Amino acid sequence: MTTAKTRQEAAVEALREAIVDGVYAPGQRLRQQELAGKYGCSVIPIREALHQLAAEGFVALDPQRGARVAAFDGRMLEEIFEVRIALECIAVQRAADRMTPQVAEGARRILERMERPNLSPSDWVRLDWEFHDSLCACAEQEYLRKTISTLRRQMEPYLRLDLAKVGTIDYGRREHRRIYQACVRKDPEAAGRHIVAHLQRTVRGFVEYIRRHANHP
């Protein structure tokens, strides 16, 4: 039998994916009764899910206005990326030093899946993180890996932007391939340079998009 906790987790995952996929626009009201009907559960797991998503930055809660999809904050995104760039550069350089055929093959398979046409935003986001995390794991510094994972979770609300218009997908494919090739060559300097360039280009694209129109559905 499905427990209340399981229903809450299912609601969190479903709502998070819907927000990332753009089903709900920034500022859009999220009504508990409607969501409960849509996802086939009571309002209790929905209410708990909204509080969790608020803690993650996906949802804004207001005593008067209720729950809404959170707006974007370009300055906050830049701060998160600044820290992530510094840490992930260290991780990828260490990964290049420690690269094994098994890790390289796993990363290559992820890249192949990322190059499939017509990936949904949620599929791209998932595969993108699988690739980055596979390299962070290869660095063999678990605290560093967990810290980078936490930073990425704080970025997830921004990943619901129109990734095609931001340019993330097309550029990302090429940039990931460069990072991968540097790691396979066991070239830490090149791997670090490519990951920094990749993440800097990514944050510029997101911030420029936010400034133009992301908070104006």
Tab-separated table of C-alpha atoms in Angstrom, residues 25-31 49-72 157:
chain	number	residue	atom	x	y	z
A	25	ALA	CA	5.050	29.386	-15.892
A	26	PRO	CA	6.878	31.705	-13.454
A	27	GLY	CA	4.333	33.411	-11.226
A	28	GLN	CA	1.555	30.942	-12.054
A	29	ARG	CA	-0.751	30.056	-9.172
A	30	LEU	CA	-0.581	26.464	-7.929
A	31	ARG	CA	-3.937	25.496	-6.418
A	49	ALA	CA	5.219	18.772	-1.702
A	50	LEU	CA	4.734	22.513	-2.210
A	51	HIS	CA	6.614	23.247	1.007
A	52	GLN	CA	9.492	21.015	-0.097
A	53	LEU	CA	9.603	22.634	-3.532
A	54	ALA	CA	9.587	26.047	-1.856
A	55	ALA	CA	12.674	25.010	0.118
A	56	GLU	CA	14.306	23.950	-3.160
A	57	GLY	CA	13.471	27.271	-4.823
A	58	PHE	CA	10.859	26.052	-7.308
A	59	VAL	CA	7.846	27.527	-5.523
A	60	ALA	CA	7.123	30.784	-3.670
A	61	LEU	CA	4.704	30.578	-0.738
A	62	ASP	CA	2.697	33.600	0.389
A	63	PRO	CA	0.119	33.566	3.238
A	64	GLN	CA	-2.204	35.794	1.216
A	65	ARG	CA	-1.601	34.688	-2.374
A	66	GLY	CA	-0.897	31.003	-1.798
A	67	ALA	CA	1.658	28.996	-3.779
A	68	ARG	CA	3.091	30.191	-7.065
A	69	VAL	CA	5.873	29.075	-9.352
A	70	ALA	CA	8.937	31.055	-8.272
A	71	ALA	CA	10.270	33.833	-10.479
A	72	PHE	CA	13.862	33.809	-11.671
A	157	PRO	CA	14.515	25.925	-10.749
